[in-house]
Structures are given as C-alpha cells and as structure tokens.
Amino acid sequence: MHLVAIGGSDAGISAALRAREVDPGAEVTVVAADAYPNFSICGIPYYVSGEVSRWQNLAHRTTADLAAAGMALRLDTTARRIDVAARKLLASGPSGSDEVIGYDKLIVGTGAVPVRPPITGLAGPDALGPAEGVHLLHSMGDTFALMSTLEQTSPASAIITGAGYIGLEMADALAVRGLQVTQIEQLPEVLPTVDPPLGALVHAELAGHGVQVLTGTTVQAIGTAAPGEPGRLRVEAVTSAGDPVTRHADLVLVVVGVRPDTELAKSAGAQLGAKGAIAVDHMMRTGLPDIYAAGDCVITHHRLLGETYLPLGTTAHKQGRVAGENAVGGHREFAGSLGTQVVKIFDQAAARTGLRDHEAEAAGFHPVTIASEADDHKAYYPGSHRIHMRFTGDRHTGRLLGVQLFGHKHAEIAKRVDIAATAIFHAMTVDAISDLDLSYTPPLGSPWDAIQAGAQTWTRQARPS
C-alpha cells in the first residue's frame, strides 16, 4: 500500500509517522514544497531574536530521522493536480519538470498561506518586498529573507502590522534585537483573541519594553520613504476616528493572519466548509475516494462550537495523526479542539481555552464571565506573581465554557490553562474544579491552586441556578 502525504509541516509529517507506526509495511511518500520538512514554524520568532542560535535547531526531526522512520521525502516538489479517478498526483520536482506519483491513499496537508491585507504597496507590479525591507512571515524561506534584511541592512526600527500571536512574538523578538518597534493593530486592543481587559495588560507589557502600540489603526499604504524622511519605509494609516497617521521605519513586517490553502483539493472536487477550508469528517475524510486532509487547510471540529476554522499547530499534529492512522486501515476520530493557546510577551504570558462570553452566547449558551486574581504560589515565599483570570461558565448549568489567563512567564500560565482545557474537554462544571487533586508546595502553588481560586470566585458571584 502506497500512502502519499502532501505537505512537510505538522499535519503531513504527523500523518506519515503515524501511518508507519500502525503499518510498518506501508510505503509512505511525503511531498514537500520546500527543503525544510518538519521544522517548527512556531519557533521562528525565537530564532529571529537570537534565543535559538541556529535555524537548523528548529527542526523537530532531521531529514535523516524522517528517512529512518521509513518515509521517502520528495523535497522542493510542488503538488499540482490530483487525478482522483486514476489515483495519481501530478507534481513538479526541483528541476521544474512534471512527474506523476501514484497512490493508494492520499493525505492533503497543504496548510495555510499568509493573508495579504488590502494595503497599497503589498500587491501589484509595484509591490514592495524583502528587497525593500517589507516582509511576510510564514515559512523558512520568509525567515531567511527577514534574517537577510536584519543582518545586511542593520535596521534600527521596525513596524509590525498585526498584534495577534505572531505579531506579538515578533515585537518581542525584534525589540530583543535592539530595534525600535511600532505595532499597529486595526482592532481596539492587541491580542484580540482575549477579552479587552487582558489585552490591555498585554498592551502595557509591550509599552513597558519600549514598543509603541497604535490600536484602532488601519494601515493603508506602505511605500519608500522620501529623501530626508527617517527610515527606509513610509507607512500611512488611519485611525478608527478617521485621523491620518504616518510612521517611518527601516523594516515592515505584515502578520495579520492566515487563510487555508485549498486550491489543490478544491480543483480535485473536495467540498469546502468554514472560512473556505476543506470540509472533512471526524476521521479526516474529504468525501473524495481514498483522500484525507488535515492541518491548517481543513475545517476545525470544535467541541463547543461545532464546525469552525481555527488553525493551530497542536490541532494540525492531532489531525495528521488521525488521518495517517485511518489511511492505513485504522478507525480513529479527531476528538475536537478547544482553541487552547498561550503566548509569551517579554516577561508575561497570556493564554486562553474554550469560549469567551460573546462566543458562548452565539453558540447558544447562557454565559457569565467573572474576573479574578490569585497568586501563583504562596505570597510569603519570595517571587510570587499575581495571575489575572477570566472564567466563563453557563449560568444555568454551571458548566465551564472558557478561561483566560495573564501573568508572569514563570507563573505556570500554560500549566493552568491546560488544567482548564482538560476540565472543558470533559464537560466539567466550574464548581467541580475545586474537587481536582492538584499539587501543592509553597514555592510553586497554594492549597487551593490559582485556577481553583478563580473557579470559586466564579461560583460565588455567578450563582448558577
């Protein structure tokens, strides 16, 4: 049996590895569009900052490791067309010549591509690019181009368009490198995946490290700076009130999100779902015979929302594993996502899982969101930090629906949001979190962990009926 996985990132490699685990006799080929399979795209900001010294260290596994696991790698090979009836994949190899790869089962893991917002200077024949210091950031190729700008032109300043997870991590990374950073966000607050009160804390952390933050501001044009203007580039924007804003910098980074890369599957007849992503069932089947799909190119089955689109590396790994197992005869289902995320911003961290108040209400729940604070460990032991929390639960059933956290990077924010994610996964009530048997020692926690203190505050104030 010959399995072909298209895509050398999280989903494709996870699928190939799992297929070989389940069926060591399976012939597995991975078709990757670049020469960097199984690299941690999430680690790029830390290579840019210098905290990861070598780009090669971003590899989860080397090509030798992947080959030893039993897969054939077709690198620098672009999948062009799927012949569903003939079970063949038309691809272009490194030389540019076309080749045909036969398959018995196929897994599409084409991922996502960066969104190019409608900014003058980003599109068309006169678009600015890496040569002028304007960058998008999504792949190792993008990373090398950005590093070339940083190393060859020694920019003193940067403008980042977008203040989501990657935008924030890159503000941290570029500031660590010594650049003066300006961050521009169209929405009213940075990190719009959490509630504004927590976003404001992130905003303050950025400002405290010298990042100028402009929220409620939309970039309209990027161009070359005129003679006598500071920096190499000129960025024109407008505030939500309609006031013009102009900033100058040596480097501009545009990171405003991604969209699913679905053209290959769509042209083969695959149906699309939420946000134009490939529609798949819980077994990651596309509906086309013997074709599965996984990762950032497919819809996300959310445990509370149903079908949505939520591209995350953790989800891609899980979906790929399910697709790989099923492609070689298994019967496994993707259990669903909760959108659990965490991000470090300088010395702080923000995290969320599940639903925010407005999301829960739109999904038919009766949410109440309660804010609270607690120490990460006993305050009498030196070095304790306050954790800001927002718990969302259903006022009628008491069911936990979502948790948002903000606190010091050493306050175990990731651990605590994972506790909340586990509770939501198993449909626990907010009150039942107090029954969890969590660890305690004064330097690391409290008899009632911070996550339990937050749950108890919600229970007291929300009074579910």
GROMACS .gro file of C-alpha atoms in nm:
model
  465
    1MET     CA    1   0.000   0.000   0.000
    2HIS     CA    2   0.138   0.337  -0.103
    3LEU     CA    3   0.040   0.641   0.103
    4VAL     CA    4   0.129   0.988  -0.023
    5ALA     CA    5   0.117   1.285   0.216
    6ILE     CA    6   0.125   1.632   0.062
    7GLY     CA    7   0.291   1.881   0.296
    8GLY     CA    8   0.605   1.865   0.505
    9SER     CA    9   0.481   2.054   0.809
   10ASP     CA   10   0.287   1.942   1.117
   11ALA     CA   11  -0.006   1.757   0.961
   12GLY     CA   12   0.177   1.587   0.676
   13ILE     CA   13   0.467   1.461   0.885
   14SER     CA   14   0.243   1.353   1.173
   15ALA     CA   15   0.029   1.158   0.927
   16ALA     CA   16   0.331   0.989   0.772
   17LEU     CA   17   0.482   0.897   1.108
   18ARG     CA   18   0.156   0.754   1.242
   19ALA     CA   19   0.093   0.555   0.925
   20ARG     CA   20   0.434   0.392   0.958
   21GLU     CA   21   0.369   0.315   1.327
   22VAL     CA   22   0.037   0.147   1.253
   23ASP     CA   23   0.152  -0.031   0.938
   24PRO     CA   24   0.533  -0.068   0.925
   25GLY     CA   25   0.495  -0.229   0.584
   26ALA     CA   26   0.327   0.071   0.428
   27GLU     CA   27   0.517   0.262   0.163
   28VAL     CA   28   0.494   0.630   0.263
   29THR     CA   29   0.598   0.926   0.050
   30VAL     CA   30   0.594   1.288   0.169
   31VAL     CA   31   0.575   1.558  -0.097
   32ALA     CA   32   0.708   1.887   0.045
   33ALA     CA   33   0.715   2.216  -0.145
   34ASP     CA   34   1.038   2.329   0.021
   35ALA     CA   35   1.354   2.172   0.160
   36TYR     CA   36   1.263   2.210   0.528
   37PRO     CA   37   1.026   1.932   0.636
   38ASN     CA   38   0.919   1.908   0.999
   39PHE     CA   39   1.051   2.250   1.100
   40SER     CA   40   0.894   2.440   1.389
   41ILE     CA   41   0.736   2.744   1.229
   42CYS     CA   42   0.621   2.843   1.579
   43GLY     CA   43   0.987   2.873   1.676
   44ILE     CA   44   1.076   3.130   1.411
   45PRO     CA   45   1.043   3.436   1.643
   46TYR     CA   46   1.298   3.285   1.880
   47TYR     CA   47   1.547   3.229   1.601
   48VAL     CA   48   1.493   3.589   1.489
   49SER     CA   49   1.552   3.714   1.845
   50GLY     CA   50   1.872   3.511   1.874
   51GLU     CA   51   1.742   3.298   2.160
   52VAL     CA   52   1.765   2.999   1.924
   53SER     CA   53   2.114   3.031   1.782
   54ARG     CA   54   2.089   2.816   1.466
   55TRP     CA   55   1.797   2.781   1.227
   56GLN     CA   56   1.875   2.411   1.200
   57ASN     CA   57   1.771   2.376   1.565
   58LEU     CA   58   1.411   2.449   1.462
   59ALA     CA   59   1.386   2.104   1.303
   60HIS     CA   60   1.169   1.868   1.507
   61ARG     CA   61   1.348   1.589   1.318
   62THR     CA   62   1.623   1.592   1.060
   63THR     CA   63   1.570   1.454   0.712
   64ALA     CA   64   1.782   1.158   0.821
   65ASP     CA   65   1.547   1.099   1.115
   66LEU     CA   66   1.246   1.106   0.884
   67ALA     CA   67   1.408   0.871   0.638
   68ALA     CA   68   1.497   0.636   0.925
   69ALA     CA   69   1.128   0.636   1.023
   70GLY     CA   70   1.055   0.482   0.686
   71MET     CA   71   0.928   0.764   0.469
   72ALA     CA   72   1.051   0.876   0.129
   73LEU     CA   73   1.091   1.253   0.110
   74ARG     CA   74   1.026   1.438  -0.214
   75LEU     CA   75   1.161   1.783  -0.126
   76ASP     CA   76   1.127   2.103  -0.329
   77THR     CA   77   0.838   1.929  -0.503
   78THR     CA   78   0.509   2.107  -0.563
   79ALA     CA   79   0.181   1.916  -0.593
   80ARG     CA   80  -0.003   2.049  -0.899
   81ARG     CA   81  -0.309   1.833  -0.959
   82ILE     CA   82  -0.486   1.530  -0.817
   83ASP     CA   83  -0.632   1.278  -1.062
   84VAL     CA   84  -0.891   1.126  -0.830
   85ALA     CA   85  -1.013   0.855  -1.067
   86ALA     CA   86  -0.664   0.734  -1.157
   87ARG     CA   87  -0.523   0.780  -0.805
   88LYS     CA   88  -0.232   0.985  -0.932
   89LEU     CA   89  -0.068   1.309  -0.821
   90LEU     CA   90   0.089   1.541  -1.075
   91ALA     CA   91   0.383   1.726  -0.923
   92SER     CA   92   0.675   1.946  -1.027
   93GLY     CA   93   1.015   1.844  -0.896
   94PRO     CA   94   1.319   2.055  -0.814
   95SER     CA   95   1.415   2.080  -1.181
   96GLY     CA   96   1.069   2.207  -1.270
   97SER     CA   97   0.981   1.902  -1.475
   98ASP     CA   98   0.644   1.734  -1.422
   99GLU     CA   99   0.621   1.390  -1.266
  100VAL     CA  100   0.336   1.158  -1.178
  101ILE     CA  101   0.319   0.988  -0.838
  102GLY     CA  102   0.070   0.706  -0.796
  103TYR     CA  103  -0.103   0.647  -0.465
  104ASP     CA  104  -0.344   0.414  -0.293
  105LYS     CA  105  -0.431   0.666  -0.022
  106LEU     CA  106  -0.362   1.039  -0.024
  107ILE     CA  107  -0.344   1.292   0.260
  108VAL     CA  108  -0.363   1.662   0.178
  109GLY     CA  109  -0.176   1.880   0.426
  110THR     CA  110  -0.120   2.195   0.223
  111GLY     CA  111  -0.154   2.420   0.526
  112ALA     CA  112  -0.228   2.790   0.510
  113VAL     CA  113  -0.085   3.098   0.345
  114PRO     CA  114  -0.042   3.448   0.492
  115VAL     CA  115  -0.327   3.694   0.444
  116ARG     CA  116  -0.225   3.991   0.231
  117PRO     CA  117  -0.444   4.279   0.351
  118PRO     CA  118  -0.559   4.545   0.103
  119ILE     CA  119  -0.260   4.769   0.160
  120THR     CA  120  -0.120   4.976  -0.124
  121GLY     CA  121   0.236   4.859  -0.180
  122LEU     CA  122   0.171   4.493  -0.096
  123ALA     CA  123   0.014   4.385  -0.424
  124GLY     CA  124   0.051   4.451  -0.793
  125PRO     CA  125   0.355   4.508  -1.014
  126ASP     CA  126   0.491   4.781  -0.786
  127ALA     CA  127   0.459   4.578  -0.467
  128LEU     CA  128   0.739   4.613  -0.216
  129GLY     CA  129   0.905   4.301  -0.087
  130PRO     CA  130   1.206   4.173   0.107
  131ALA     CA  131   1.447   4.366  -0.113
  132GLU     CA  132   1.289   4.687   0.014
  133GLY     CA  133   1.250   4.560   0.371
  134VAL     CA  134   0.882   4.459   0.357
  135HIS     CA  135   0.821   4.105   0.483
  136LEU     CA  136   0.552   3.849   0.548
  137LEU     CA  137   0.644   3.566   0.783
  138HIS     CA  138   0.512   3.213   0.748
  139SER     CA  139   0.783   2.982   0.615
  140MET     CA  140   1.153   2.912   0.647
  141GLY     CA  141   1.202   3.096   0.319
  142ASP     CA  142   1.033   3.403   0.469
  143THR     CA  143   1.257   3.363   0.773
  144PHE     CA  144   1.577   3.359   0.571
  145ALA     CA  145   1.464   3.669   0.381
  146LEU     CA  146   1.390   3.854   0.706
  147MET     CA  147   1.723   3.749   0.858
  148SER     CA  148   1.900   3.870   0.546
  149THR     CA  149   1.743   4.214   0.591
  150LEU     CA  150   1.835   4.221   0.959
  151GLU     CA  151   2.193   4.113   0.902
  152GLN     CA  152   2.273   4.304   0.582
  153THR     CA  153   2.096   4.637   0.643
  154SER     CA  154   2.106   4.654   1.026
  155PRO     CA  155   1.767   4.825   1.056
  156ALA     CA  156   1.719   5.050   1.357
  157SER     CA  157   1.340   5.044   1.354
  158ALA     CA  158   1.050   4.821   1.255
  159ILE     CA  159   0.676   4.850   1.209
  160ILE     CA  160   0.465   4.540   1.268
  161THR     CA  161   0.118   4.532   1.117
  162GLY     CA  162  -0.092   4.299   1.329
  163ALA     CA  163  -0.094   4.228   1.703
  164GLY     CA  164  -0.207   3.867   1.716
  165TYR     CA  165   0.014   3.587   1.842
  166ILE     CA  166   0.286   3.606   1.576
  167GLY     CA  167   0.280   3.985   1.573
  168LEU     CA  168   0.335   3.998   1.948
  169GLU     CA  169   0.609   3.737   1.942
  170MET     CA  170   0.785   3.928   1.666
  171ALA     CA  171   0.756   4.257   1.857
  172ASP     CA  172   0.930   4.081   2.144
  173ALA     CA  173   1.193   3.930   1.911
  174LEU     CA  174   1.279   4.249   1.724
  175ALA     CA  175   1.292   4.453   2.045
  176VAL     CA  176   1.529   4.196   2.194
  177ARG     CA  177   1.749   4.251   1.886
  178GLY     CA  178   1.758   4.622   1.972
  179LEU     CA  179   1.513   4.761   1.714
  180GLN     CA  180   1.267   5.035   1.796
  181VAL     CA  181   0.933   4.866   1.731
  182THR     CA  182   0.596   5.016   1.646
  183GLN     CA  183   0.299   4.780   1.649
  184ILE     CA  184  -0.018   4.872   1.460
  185GLU     CA  185  -0.345   4.687   1.521
  186GLN     CA  186  -0.673   4.754   1.343
  187LEU     CA  187  -0.891   4.634   1.631
  188PRO     CA  188  -0.942   4.828   1.956
  189GLU     CA  189  -0.688   4.626   2.155
  190VAL     CA  190  -0.390   4.399   2.100
  191LEU     CA  191  -0.428   4.021   2.119
  192PRO     CA  192  -0.796   4.028   2.020
  193THR     CA  193  -0.836   3.657   2.097
  194VAL     CA  194  -0.869   3.751   2.466
  195ASP     CA  195  -1.103   4.000   2.630
  196PRO     CA  196  -1.000   4.367   2.621
  197PRO     CA  197  -0.908   4.386   2.993
  198LEU     CA  198  -0.642   4.120   2.940
  199GLY     CA  199  -0.544   4.268   2.604
  200ALA     CA  200  -0.482   4.595   2.788
  201LEU     CA  201  -0.238   4.415   3.018
  202VAL     CA  202  -0.053   4.282   2.714
  203HIS     CA  203  -0.057   4.637   2.571
  204ALA     CA  204   0.104   4.767   2.890
  205GLU     CA  205   0.373   4.498   2.878
  206LEU     CA  206   0.462   4.599   2.522
  207ALA     CA  207   0.477   4.966   2.616
  208GLY     CA  208   0.688   4.885   2.920
  209HIS     CA  209   0.951   4.738   2.691
  210GLY     CA  210   0.958   5.035   2.458
  211VAL     CA  211   0.715   4.916   2.190
  212GLN     CA  212   0.493   5.194   2.059
  213VAL     CA  213   0.144   5.049   2.019
  214LEU     CA  214  -0.122   5.200   1.794
  215THR     CA  215  -0.460   5.030   1.826
  216GLY     CA  216  -0.776   5.108   1.633
  217THR     CA  217  -0.548   5.196   1.342
  218THR     CA  218  -0.559   5.051   0.991
  219VAL     CA  219  -0.255   5.052   0.764
  220GLN     CA  220  -0.349   5.174   0.417
  221ALA     CA  221  -0.020   5.208   0.230
  222ILE     CA  222   0.345   5.111   0.250
  223GLY     CA  223   0.595   5.296   0.035
  224THR     CA  224   0.956   5.401   0.010
  225ALA     CA  225   1.045   5.694   0.232
  226ALA     CA  226   1.110   6.024   0.057
  227PRO     CA  227   1.455   6.185   0.075
  228GLY     CA  228   1.501   6.347   0.413
  229GLU     CA  229   1.241   6.127   0.586
  230PRO     CA  230   1.364   5.896   0.862
  231GLY     CA  231   1.397   5.527   0.780
  232ARG     CA  232   1.371   5.343   0.451
  233LEU     CA  233   0.993   5.300   0.451
  234ARG     CA  234   0.686   5.514   0.500
  235VAL     CA  235   0.365   5.364   0.641
  236GLU     CA  236   0.037   5.550   0.611
  237ALA     CA  237  -0.259   5.454   0.826
  238VAL     CA  238  -0.588   5.590   0.953
  239THR     CA  239  -0.744   5.568   1.298
  240SER     CA  240  -1.097   5.447   1.366
  241ALA     CA  241  -1.189   5.815   1.409
  242GLY     CA  242  -1.062   5.889   1.059
  243ASP     CA  243  -0.742   6.067   1.158
  244PRO     CA  244  -0.439   6.007   0.936
  245VAL     CA  245  -0.127   5.851   1.088
  246THR     CA  246   0.219   5.834   0.932
  247ARG     CA  247   0.512   5.635   1.065
  248HIS     CA  248   0.859   5.561   0.929
  249ALA     CA  249   1.082   5.258   0.977
  250ASP     CA  250   1.364   5.061   0.818
  251LEU     CA  251   1.165   4.736   0.815
  252VAL     CA  252   0.795   4.648   0.790
  253LEU     CA  253   0.652   4.311   0.892
  254VAL     CA  254   0.294   4.223   0.794
  255VAL     CA  255   0.143   3.944   1.007
  256VAL     CA  256  -0.235   3.970   1.005
  257GLY     CA  257  -0.334   3.603   0.996
  258VAL     CA  258  -0.359   3.317   0.752
  259ARG     CA  259  -0.613   3.158   0.520
  260PRO     CA  260  -0.640   2.791   0.424
  261ASP     CA  261  -0.450   2.680   0.113
  262THR     CA  262  -0.718   2.473  -0.058
  263GLU     CA  263  -0.673   2.517  -0.433
  264LEU     CA  264  -0.528   2.168  -0.488
  265ALA     CA  265  -0.809   1.988  -0.305
  266LYS     CA  266  -1.080   2.219  -0.440
  267SER     CA  267  -0.974   2.162  -0.800
  268ALA     CA  268  -0.995   1.787  -0.736
  269GLY     CA  269  -1.359   1.824  -0.628
  270ALA     CA  270  -1.328   1.847  -0.249
  271GLN     CA  271  -1.604   2.037  -0.073
  272LEU     CA  272  -1.518   2.345   0.133
  273GLY     CA  273  -1.656   2.448   0.471
  274ALA     CA  274  -1.597   2.719   0.730
  275LYS     CA  275  -1.376   3.007   0.610
  276GLY     CA  276  -1.324   2.825   0.282
  277ALA     CA  277  -1.129   2.540   0.445
  278ILE     CA  278  -1.154   2.182   0.320
  279ALA     CA  279  -1.455   2.004   0.467
  280VAL     CA  280  -1.362   1.682   0.648
  281ASP     CA  281  -1.542   1.449   0.886
  282HIS     CA  282  -1.408   1.346   1.226
  283MET     CA  283  -1.198   1.076   1.058
  284MET     CA  284  -1.041   1.346   0.838
  285ARG     CA  285  -1.202   1.209   0.521
  286THR     CA  286  -1.271   1.462   0.246
  287GLY     CA  287  -1.550   1.273   0.074
  288LEU     CA  288  -1.327   1.206  -0.226
  289PRO     CA  289  -1.235   0.837  -0.253
  290ASP     CA  290  -0.925   0.748  -0.050
  291ILE     CA  291  -0.835   1.114   0.010
  292TYR     CA  292  -0.792   1.257   0.359
  293ALA     CA  293  -0.692   1.608   0.465
  294ALA     CA  294  -0.555   1.759   0.785
  295GLY     CA  295  -0.395   2.070   0.931
  296ASP     CA  296  -0.437   2.439   0.860
  297CYS     CA  297  -0.607   2.371   0.524
  298VAL     CA  298  -0.911   2.200   0.680
  299ILE     CA  299  -1.204   2.296   0.898
  300THR     CA  300  -1.177   2.250   1.274
  301HIS     CA  301  -1.425   2.042   1.469
  302HIS     CA  302  -1.462   2.240   1.792
  303ARG     CA  303  -1.601   2.063   2.097
  304LEU     CA  304  -1.826   2.357   2.190
  305LEU     CA  305  -1.885   2.534   1.858
  306GLY     CA  306  -1.907   2.250   1.606
  307GLU     CA  307  -1.756   2.331   1.267
  308THR     CA  308  -1.524   2.631   1.257
  309TYR     CA  309  -1.176   2.721   1.130
  310LEU     CA  310  -0.904   2.752   1.391
  311PRO     CA  311  -0.554   2.688   1.256
  312LEU     CA  312  -0.318   2.578   1.532
  313GLY     CA  313  -0.004   2.367   1.529
  314THR     CA  314  -0.131   2.144   1.809
  315THR     CA  315  -0.451   2.076   1.616
  316ALA     CA  316  -0.260   2.003   1.296
  317HIS     CA  317  -0.048   1.742   1.472
  318LYS     CA  318  -0.357   1.568   1.610
  319GLN     CA  319  -0.550   1.581   1.282
  320GLY     CA  320  -0.249   1.448   1.091
  321ARG     CA  321  -0.213   1.160   1.333
  322VAL     CA  322  -0.579   1.067   1.287
  323ALA     CA  323  -0.555   1.092   0.908
  324GLY     CA  324  -0.240   0.881   0.895
  325GLU     CA  325  -0.387   0.608   1.113
  326ASN     CA  326  -0.711   0.591   0.919
  327ALA     CA  327  -0.537   0.594   0.582
  328VAL     CA  328  -0.374   0.261   0.664
  329GLY     CA  329  -0.690   0.095   0.791
  330GLY     CA  330  -0.750   0.247   1.135
  331HIS     CA  331  -1.074   0.383   1.273
  332ARG     CA  332  -0.985   0.685   1.482
  333GLU     CA  333  -1.173   1.014   1.518
  334PHE     CA  334  -1.038   1.361   1.584
  335ALA     CA  335  -1.172   1.443   1.931
  336GLY     CA  336  -1.210   1.813   1.863
  337SER     CA  337  -1.037   2.138   1.952
  338LEU     CA  338  -1.095   2.397   2.223
  339GLY     CA  339  -0.863   2.659   2.076
  340THR     CA  340  -0.619   2.633   2.365
  341GLN     CA  341  -0.337   2.883   2.313
  342VAL     CA  342  -0.060   3.054   2.505
  343VAL     CA  343   0.183   3.328   2.406
  344LYS     CA  344   0.483   3.488   2.577
  345ILE     CA  345   0.517   3.865   2.554
  346PHE     CA  346   0.851   3.973   2.705
  347ASP     CA  347   0.821   3.877   3.075
  348GLN     CA  348   0.449   3.795   3.070
  349ALA     CA  349   0.227   3.528   2.919
  350ALA     CA  350  -0.135   3.525   2.807
  351ALA     CA  351  -0.347   3.216   2.747
  352ARG     CA  352  -0.699   3.112   2.665
  353THR     CA  353  -0.907   2.800   2.613
  354GLY     CA  354  -1.269   2.741   2.524
  355LEU     CA  355  -1.511   3.026   2.464
  356ARG     CA  356  -1.528   3.392   2.554
  357ASP     CA  357  -1.858   3.543   2.663
  358HIS     CA  358  -1.978   3.661   2.322
  359GLU     CA  359  -1.871   3.335   2.157
  360ALA     CA  360  -2.058   3.129   2.414
  361GLU     CA  361  -2.372   3.337   2.373
  362ALA     CA  362  -2.360   3.299   1.995
  363ALA     CA  363  -2.327   2.922   2.044
  364GLY     CA  364  -2.649   2.910   2.246
  365PHE     CA  365  -2.509   2.903   2.598
  366HIS     CA  366  -2.604   3.143   2.881
  367PRO     CA  367  -2.261   3.273   2.975
  368VAL     CA  368  -2.139   3.468   3.272
  369THR     CA  369  -1.779   3.588   3.278
  370ILE     CA  370  -1.616   3.673   3.611
  371ALA     CA  371  -1.273   3.834   3.655
  372SER     CA  372  -1.049   3.747   3.949
  373GLU     CA  373  -0.686   3.740   4.061
  374ALA     CA  374  -0.474   3.500   4.264
  375ASP     CA  375  -0.107   3.443   4.346
  376ASP     CA  376   0.079   3.177   4.150
  377HIS     CA  377   0.221   3.044   4.477
  378LYS     CA  378   0.208   3.131   4.845
  379ALA     CA  379   0.286   3.501   4.875
  380TYR     CA  380   0.513   3.452   5.176
  381TYR     CA  381   0.758   3.261   4.959
  382PRO     CA  382   0.968   3.511   4.759
  383GLY     CA  383   0.893   3.573   4.393
  384SER     CA  384   0.518   3.524   4.380
  385HIS     CA  385   0.322   3.679   4.091
  386ARG     CA  386  -0.043   3.771   4.050
  387ILE     CA  387  -0.240   3.587   3.784
  388HIS     CA  388  -0.528   3.773   3.619
  389MET     CA  389  -0.812   3.536   3.531
  390ARG     CA  390  -1.141   3.546   3.346
  391PHE     CA  391  -1.373   3.247   3.388
  392THR     CA  392  -1.673   3.194   3.160
  393GLY     CA  393  -1.941   2.948   3.265
  394ASP     CA  394  -2.303   2.877   3.190
  395ARG     CA  395  -2.528   3.046   3.446
  396HIS     CA  396  -2.793   2.771   3.429
  397THR     CA  397  -2.583   2.454   3.429
  398GLY     CA  398  -2.262   2.582   3.587
  399ARG     CA  399  -2.063   2.423   3.304
  400LEU     CA  400  -1.717   2.565   3.246
  401LEU     CA  401  -1.701   2.718   2.898
  402GLY     CA  402  -1.378   2.915   2.886
  403VAL     CA  403  -1.081   3.051   3.080
  404GLN     CA  404  -0.840   3.335   3.001
  405LEU     CA  405  -0.520   3.399   3.197
  406PHE     CA  406  -0.246   3.660   3.212
  407GLY     CA  407   0.058   3.658   3.433
  408HIS     CA  408   0.433   3.633   3.463
  409LYS     CA  409   0.607   3.386   3.232
  410HIS     CA  410   0.724   3.195   3.541
  411ALA     CA  411   0.372   3.170   3.688
  412GLU     CA  412   0.285   2.843   3.511
  413ILE     CA  413   0.026   3.012   3.289
  414ALA     CA  414   0.048   2.729   3.034
  415LYS     CA  415   0.003   2.461   3.301
  416ARG     CA  416  -0.302   2.631   3.442
  417VAL     CA  417  -0.475   2.692   3.111
  418ASP     CA  418  -0.415   2.323   3.036
  419ILE     CA  419  -0.599   2.231   3.355
  420ALA     CA  420  -0.890   2.444   3.235
  421ALA     CA  421  -0.875   2.287   2.888
  422THR     CA  422  -0.891   1.940   3.041
  423ALA     CA  423  -1.191   2.040   3.250
  424ILE     CA  424  -1.376   2.185   2.949
  425PHE     CA  425  -1.287   1.881   2.739
  426HIS     CA  426  -1.465   1.662   2.993
  427ALA     CA  427  -1.764   1.899   3.032
  428MET     CA  428  -1.693   1.971   3.398
  429THR     CA  429  -1.874   2.240   3.593
  430VAL     CA  430  -1.684   2.539   3.726
  431ASP     CA  431  -1.760   2.425   4.080
  432ALA     CA  432  -1.613   2.078   4.017
  433ILE     CA  433  -1.269   2.229   3.950
  434SER     CA  434  -1.234   2.270   4.327
  435ASP     CA  435  -1.253   1.890   4.357
  436LEU     CA  436  -0.944   1.834   4.143
  437ASP     CA  437  -0.649   1.693   4.334
  438LEU     CA  438  -0.378   1.936   4.229
  439SER     CA  439  -0.021   1.950   4.358
  440TYR     CA  440   0.095   2.195   4.624
  441THR     CA  441   0.416   2.320   4.777
  442PRO     CA  442   0.459   2.685   4.889
  443PRO     CA  443   0.729   2.777   4.633
  444LEU     CA  444   0.511   2.651   4.346
  445GLY     CA  445   0.147   2.677   4.444
  446SER     CA  446  -0.118   2.704   4.712
  447PRO     CA  447  -0.351   2.457   4.882
  448TRP     CA  448  -0.619   2.598   4.652
  449ASP     CA  449  -0.441   2.646   4.322
  450ALA     CA  450  -0.492   2.978   4.144
  451ILE     CA  451  -0.716   2.806   3.888
  452GLN     CA  452  -0.932   2.674   4.173
  453ALA     CA  453  -0.944   3.016   4.338
  454GLY     CA  454  -1.071   3.162   4.012
  455ALA     CA  455  -1.334   2.890   3.984
  456GLN     CA  456  -1.450   2.954   4.339
  457THR     CA  457  -1.484   3.328   4.270
  458TRP     CA  458  -1.699   3.248   3.965
  459THR     CA  459  -1.917   3.012   4.168
  460ARG     CA  460  -1.972   3.267   4.443
  461GLN     CA  461  -2.050   3.557   4.211
  462ALA     CA  462  -2.233   3.387   3.923
  463ARG     CA  463  -2.458   3.171   4.146
  464PRO     CA  464  -2.573   2.931   3.873
  465SER     CA  465  -2.941   2.844   3.905
   0.00000   0.00000   0.00000
